[in-house]
Every structure is written in C-alpha cells, then in structure tokens.
Backbone as numpy.savetxt, mean C-alpha at the origin, in Angstrom:
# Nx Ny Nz CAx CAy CAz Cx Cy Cz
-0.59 -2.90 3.76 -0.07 -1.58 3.51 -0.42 -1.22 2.08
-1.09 -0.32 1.97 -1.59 0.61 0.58 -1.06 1.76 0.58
-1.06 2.12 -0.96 0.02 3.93 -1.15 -1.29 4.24 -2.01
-2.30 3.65 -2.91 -3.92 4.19 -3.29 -5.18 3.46 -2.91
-5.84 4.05 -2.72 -7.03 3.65 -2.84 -7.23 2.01 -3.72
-7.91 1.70 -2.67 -8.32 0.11 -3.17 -9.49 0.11 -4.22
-9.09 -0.93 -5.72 -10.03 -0.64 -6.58 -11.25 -2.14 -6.24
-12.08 -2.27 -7.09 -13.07 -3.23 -7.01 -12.37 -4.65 -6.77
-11.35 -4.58 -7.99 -10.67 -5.35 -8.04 -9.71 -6.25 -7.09
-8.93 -4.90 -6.70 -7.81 -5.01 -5.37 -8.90 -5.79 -4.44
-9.75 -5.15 -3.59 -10.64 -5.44 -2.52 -11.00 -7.26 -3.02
-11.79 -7.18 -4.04 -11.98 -8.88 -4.20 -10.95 -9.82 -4.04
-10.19 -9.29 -4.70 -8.89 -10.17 -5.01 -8.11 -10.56 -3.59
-7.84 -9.34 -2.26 -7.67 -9.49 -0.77 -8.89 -10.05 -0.24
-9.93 -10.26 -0.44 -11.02 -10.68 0.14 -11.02 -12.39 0.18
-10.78 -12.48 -0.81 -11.11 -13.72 -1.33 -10.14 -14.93 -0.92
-8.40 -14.63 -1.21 -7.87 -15.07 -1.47 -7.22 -16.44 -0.36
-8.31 -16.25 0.83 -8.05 -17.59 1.57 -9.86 -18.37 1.64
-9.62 -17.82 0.16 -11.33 -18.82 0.38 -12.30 -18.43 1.08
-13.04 -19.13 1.80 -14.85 -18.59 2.44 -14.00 -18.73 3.78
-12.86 -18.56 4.27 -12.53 -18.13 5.82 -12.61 -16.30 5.96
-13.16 -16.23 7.07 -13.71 -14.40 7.40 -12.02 -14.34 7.45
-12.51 -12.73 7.45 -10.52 -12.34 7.33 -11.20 -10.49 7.95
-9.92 -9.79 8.50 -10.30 -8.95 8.69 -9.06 -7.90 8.20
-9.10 -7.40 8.37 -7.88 -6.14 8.04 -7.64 -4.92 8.55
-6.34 -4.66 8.99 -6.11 -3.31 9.73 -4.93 -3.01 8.23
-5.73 -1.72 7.40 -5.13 -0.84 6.43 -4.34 0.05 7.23
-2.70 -0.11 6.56 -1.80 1.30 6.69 -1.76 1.79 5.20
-2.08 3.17 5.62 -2.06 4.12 4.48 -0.85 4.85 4.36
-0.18 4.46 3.50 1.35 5.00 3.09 1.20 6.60 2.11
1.25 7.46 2.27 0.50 8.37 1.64 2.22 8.93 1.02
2.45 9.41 -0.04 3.02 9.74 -0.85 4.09 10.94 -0.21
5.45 10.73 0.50 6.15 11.47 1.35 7.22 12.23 0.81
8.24 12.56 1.65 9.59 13.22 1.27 10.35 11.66 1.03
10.07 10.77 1.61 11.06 9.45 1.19 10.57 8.64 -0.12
9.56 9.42 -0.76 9.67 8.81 -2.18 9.78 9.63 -2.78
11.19 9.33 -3.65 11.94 9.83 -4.73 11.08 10.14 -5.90
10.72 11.05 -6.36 9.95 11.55 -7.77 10.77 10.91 -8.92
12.30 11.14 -8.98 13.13 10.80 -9.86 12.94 8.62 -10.01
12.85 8.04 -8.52 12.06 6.60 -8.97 11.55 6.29 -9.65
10.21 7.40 -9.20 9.41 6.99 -9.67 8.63 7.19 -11.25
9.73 8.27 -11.86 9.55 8.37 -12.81 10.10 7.84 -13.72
11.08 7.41 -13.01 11.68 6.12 -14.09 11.09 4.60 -14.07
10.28 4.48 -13.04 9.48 3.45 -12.82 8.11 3.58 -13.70
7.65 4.81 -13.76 6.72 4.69 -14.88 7.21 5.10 -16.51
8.47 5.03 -16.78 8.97 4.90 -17.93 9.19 3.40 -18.31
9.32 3.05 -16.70 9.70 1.51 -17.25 8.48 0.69 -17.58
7.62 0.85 -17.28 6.36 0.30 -17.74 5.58 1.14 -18.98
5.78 1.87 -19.34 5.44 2.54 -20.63 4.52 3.58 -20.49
4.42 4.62 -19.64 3.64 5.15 -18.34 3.93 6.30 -19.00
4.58 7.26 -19.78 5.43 8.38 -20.04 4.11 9.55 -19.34
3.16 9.80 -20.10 2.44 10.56 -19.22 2.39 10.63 -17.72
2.56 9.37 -17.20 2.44 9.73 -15.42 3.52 10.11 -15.03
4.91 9.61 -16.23 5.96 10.25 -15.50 6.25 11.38 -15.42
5.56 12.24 -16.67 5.97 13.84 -16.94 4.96 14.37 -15.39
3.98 13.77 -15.03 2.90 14.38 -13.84 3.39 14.23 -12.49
4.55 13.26 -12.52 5.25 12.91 -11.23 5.34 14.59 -9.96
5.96 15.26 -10.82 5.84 16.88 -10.10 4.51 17.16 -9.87
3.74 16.94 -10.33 2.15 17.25 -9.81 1.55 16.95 -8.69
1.72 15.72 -8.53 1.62 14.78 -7.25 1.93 15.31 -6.16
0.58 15.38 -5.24 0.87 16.20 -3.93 2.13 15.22 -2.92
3.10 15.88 -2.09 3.66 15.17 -1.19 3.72 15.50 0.13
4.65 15.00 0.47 4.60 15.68 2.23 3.16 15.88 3.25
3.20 16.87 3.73 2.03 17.16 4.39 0.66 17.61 3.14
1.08 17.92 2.14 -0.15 18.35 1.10 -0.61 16.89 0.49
-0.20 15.54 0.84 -0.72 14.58 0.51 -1.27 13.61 1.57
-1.50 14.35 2.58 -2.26 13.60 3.98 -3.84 13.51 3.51
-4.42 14.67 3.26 -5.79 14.68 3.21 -6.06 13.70 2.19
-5.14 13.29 0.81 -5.58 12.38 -0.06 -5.26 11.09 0.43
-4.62 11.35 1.56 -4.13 9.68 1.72 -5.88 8.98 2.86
-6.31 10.25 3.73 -6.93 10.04 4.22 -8.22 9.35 3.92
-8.17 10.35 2.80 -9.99 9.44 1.82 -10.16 8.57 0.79
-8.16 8.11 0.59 -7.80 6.86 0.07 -8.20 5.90 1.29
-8.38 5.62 2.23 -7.63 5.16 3.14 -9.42 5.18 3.56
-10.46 5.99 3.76 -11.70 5.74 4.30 -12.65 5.15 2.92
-12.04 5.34 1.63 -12.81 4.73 0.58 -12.25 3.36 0.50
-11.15 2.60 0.49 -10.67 1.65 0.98 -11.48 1.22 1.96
-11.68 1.36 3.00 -12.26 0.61 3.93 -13.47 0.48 4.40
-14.27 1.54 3.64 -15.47 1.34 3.12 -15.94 0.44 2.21
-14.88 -0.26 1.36 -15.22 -1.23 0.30 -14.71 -2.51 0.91
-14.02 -2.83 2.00 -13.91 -3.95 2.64 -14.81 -4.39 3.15
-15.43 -3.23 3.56 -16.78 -3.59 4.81 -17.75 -4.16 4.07
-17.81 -3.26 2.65 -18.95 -4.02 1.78 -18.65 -5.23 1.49
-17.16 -5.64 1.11 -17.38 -6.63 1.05 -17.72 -7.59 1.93
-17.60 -7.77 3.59 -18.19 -8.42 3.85 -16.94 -8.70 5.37
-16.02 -7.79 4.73 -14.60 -8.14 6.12 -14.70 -6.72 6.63
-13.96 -7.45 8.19 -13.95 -6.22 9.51 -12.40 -5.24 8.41
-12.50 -4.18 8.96 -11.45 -3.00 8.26 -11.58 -2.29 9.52
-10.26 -2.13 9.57 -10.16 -0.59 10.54 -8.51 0.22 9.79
-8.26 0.69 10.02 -7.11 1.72 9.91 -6.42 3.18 9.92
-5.26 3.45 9.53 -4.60 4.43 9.70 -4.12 5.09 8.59
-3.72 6.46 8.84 -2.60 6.68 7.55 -1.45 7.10 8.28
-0.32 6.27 7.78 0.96 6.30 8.36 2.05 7.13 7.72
2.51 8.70 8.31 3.54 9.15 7.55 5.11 8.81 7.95
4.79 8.40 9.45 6.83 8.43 9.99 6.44 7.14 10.70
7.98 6.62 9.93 8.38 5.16 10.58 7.34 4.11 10.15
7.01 4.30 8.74 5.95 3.22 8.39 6.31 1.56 9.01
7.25 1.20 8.92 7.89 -0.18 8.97 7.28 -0.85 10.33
8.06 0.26 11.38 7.88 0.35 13.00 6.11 0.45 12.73
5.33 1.10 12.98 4.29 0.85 12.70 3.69 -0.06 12.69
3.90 -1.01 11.23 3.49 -2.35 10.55 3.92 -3.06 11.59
4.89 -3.39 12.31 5.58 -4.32 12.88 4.75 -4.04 14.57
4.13 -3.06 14.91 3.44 -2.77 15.98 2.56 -3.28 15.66
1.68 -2.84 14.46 0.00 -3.47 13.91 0.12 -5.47 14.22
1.28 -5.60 13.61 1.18 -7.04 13.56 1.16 -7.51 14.83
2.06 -7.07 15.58 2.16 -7.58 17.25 0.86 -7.72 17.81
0.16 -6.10 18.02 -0.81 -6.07 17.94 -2.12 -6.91 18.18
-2.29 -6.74 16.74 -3.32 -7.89 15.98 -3.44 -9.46 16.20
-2.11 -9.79 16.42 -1.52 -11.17 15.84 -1.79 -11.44 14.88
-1.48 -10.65 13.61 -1.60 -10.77 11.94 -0.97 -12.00 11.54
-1.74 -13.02 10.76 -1.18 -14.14 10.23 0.00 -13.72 9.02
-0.37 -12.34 8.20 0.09 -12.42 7.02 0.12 -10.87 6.97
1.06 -10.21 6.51 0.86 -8.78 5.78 0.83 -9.32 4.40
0.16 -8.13 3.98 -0.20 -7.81 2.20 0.32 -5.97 2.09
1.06 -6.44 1.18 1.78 -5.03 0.51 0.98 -4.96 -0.73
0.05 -4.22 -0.99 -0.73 -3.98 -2.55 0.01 -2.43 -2.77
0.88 -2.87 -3.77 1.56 -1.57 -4.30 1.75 -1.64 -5.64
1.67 -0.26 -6.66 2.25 -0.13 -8.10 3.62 -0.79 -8.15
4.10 -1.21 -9.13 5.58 -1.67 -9.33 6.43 -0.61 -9.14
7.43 -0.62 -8.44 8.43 0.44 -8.40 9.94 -0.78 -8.66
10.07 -0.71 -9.69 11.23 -1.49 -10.36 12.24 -1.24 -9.87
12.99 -0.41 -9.69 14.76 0.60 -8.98 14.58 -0.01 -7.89
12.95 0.23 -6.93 13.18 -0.25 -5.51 13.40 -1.40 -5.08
12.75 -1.96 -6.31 12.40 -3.91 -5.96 13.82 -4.55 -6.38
14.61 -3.69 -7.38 15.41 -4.68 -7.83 16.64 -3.91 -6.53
16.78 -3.59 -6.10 17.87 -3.14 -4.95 16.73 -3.40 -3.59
15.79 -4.39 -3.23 15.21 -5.13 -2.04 14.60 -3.71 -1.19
14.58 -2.53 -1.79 14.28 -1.27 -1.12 12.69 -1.22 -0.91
11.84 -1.82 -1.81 10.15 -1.76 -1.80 9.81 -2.21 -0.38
8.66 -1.37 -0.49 7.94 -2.39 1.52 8.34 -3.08 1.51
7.32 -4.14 0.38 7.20 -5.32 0.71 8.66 -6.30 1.14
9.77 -6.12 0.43 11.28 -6.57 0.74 11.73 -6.05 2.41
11.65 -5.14 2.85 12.03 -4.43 3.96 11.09 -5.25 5.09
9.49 -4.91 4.46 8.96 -5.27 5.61 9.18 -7.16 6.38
9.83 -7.72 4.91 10.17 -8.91 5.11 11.10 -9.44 6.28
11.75 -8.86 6.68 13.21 -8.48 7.50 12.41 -7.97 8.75
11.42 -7.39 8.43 10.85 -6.76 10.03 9.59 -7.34 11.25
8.56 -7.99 9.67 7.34 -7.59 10.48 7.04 -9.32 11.55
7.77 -10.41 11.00 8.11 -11.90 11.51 6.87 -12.73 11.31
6.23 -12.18 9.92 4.74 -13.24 9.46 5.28 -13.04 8.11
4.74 -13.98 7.04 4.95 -13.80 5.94 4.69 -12.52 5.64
5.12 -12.23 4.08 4.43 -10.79 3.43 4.35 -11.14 2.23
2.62 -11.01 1.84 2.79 -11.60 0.35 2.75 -9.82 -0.39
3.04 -9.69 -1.66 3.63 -8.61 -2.46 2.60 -9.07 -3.48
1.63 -7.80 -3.53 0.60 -7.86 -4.58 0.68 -6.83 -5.62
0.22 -6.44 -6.74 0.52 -5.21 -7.34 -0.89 -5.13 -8.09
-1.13 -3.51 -7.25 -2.46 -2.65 -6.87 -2.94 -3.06 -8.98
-4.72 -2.88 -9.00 -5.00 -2.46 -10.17 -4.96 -1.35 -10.36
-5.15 -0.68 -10.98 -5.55 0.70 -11.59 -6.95 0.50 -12.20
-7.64 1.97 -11.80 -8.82 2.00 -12.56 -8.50 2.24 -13.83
C-alpha cells in the first residue's frame, strides 16, 4: 500500500529486500481522501521540521480531485517495478482501503504486505497508521517502511 509515487529508491529498496528471490507485487494506491485529516497532517510535518509542506497542506488535492494524481502515482510506480525486473499490477483504492488489502491478500496468497508511507506521528503513536490497522486485519505479516522523497 502506497499514498506517492514510488521513488528510485523506494522501488530498489522493495525489490531487493528478500535477496535474488523474484517477488511480484499487487500496488494499492491510497490516494489522499476525506479520511485524512489536513490538521494531522500538518502537525506531522511540523513534527519533522517540514513547516513549508505544512502551510501547503490546503493545497493538496483531496477527495475525488485527487484520483487522477493517485492514478499516475500508481502507473509510474508500476512502471518502475517492471523495470526493475518484478511482475506489478494494481489499483487505486478510495473506500474501504483495509477490506480491499485484506481481499488482495486472500487473493494473491501474499506472503507479506509492505506499507511504504511518509511518517504520520499522531497516527502511529495512537496505532491509527495502515500499517498498525492493517496488522489486526490482513493475517500475513506487515512490514512498515517509510517512503523516500525525491
């Protein structure tokens, strides 16, 4: 589960990380909704020393005006898996992300979810982030990565 676009970085770093075994990936694209709090998240980028992204927090498309960005997050992502060398397929998920994930895994028979997300501090420290929730849901591990930035 991703909320941006996968950087060079992100992609190697999921690619790699069980060694020279092929791996494949089905991306959910969490695209930026009415259930994330602006007020979070702007204290989440205060808490990391972010002050500019927090004053831009209102800028940030949401709801339905942040589908189309989630979409070509979500096909540039998986265009850079492929290069690297793993199967990618996916979605962008606006309702009931959790339910979803927990379908993908059934699914699939996913050994492992990967949550690559920015730090959201408020959420993590009250167990509210995916990655905590999806722990409780999806019945494979979930390892909790935190996305680079270009």
């Amino acid at each position: 589960m991703i909320e941006k676009p996968l950087t060079s970085e992100d992609v190697e770093f999921v690619t790699t990380l069980h060694g020279e075994e092929e791996t494949s990936f089905v991306v959910l694209m969490q695209p930026r909704g009415d259930q994330a709090d602006v007020l979070l998240r702007a204290i989440d980028d205060v808490a990391i020393g972010e002050l500019k992204e927090a004053a831009r927090e209102l800028e940030e498309p949401e709801g339905k005006d942040a589908r189309q960005p989630a979409e070509l997050a979500l096909e540039v992502s998986l265009a850079a898996l492929r290069q690297a060398g793993s199967e990618a397929v996916g979605q962008v998920v606006e309702d009931r992300p959790l339910d979803k994930l927990k379908s993908v895994v059934d699914e699939a028979g996913a050994d492992e979810v990967i949550v690559l997300t920015a730090p959201h501090y408020v959420e993590e420290f009250f167990h509210r982030d995916w990655a905590s929730r999806a722990r409780h849901k999806v019945g494979v591990p979930v390892l909790k990565l935190f996305a680079h930035s270009e």
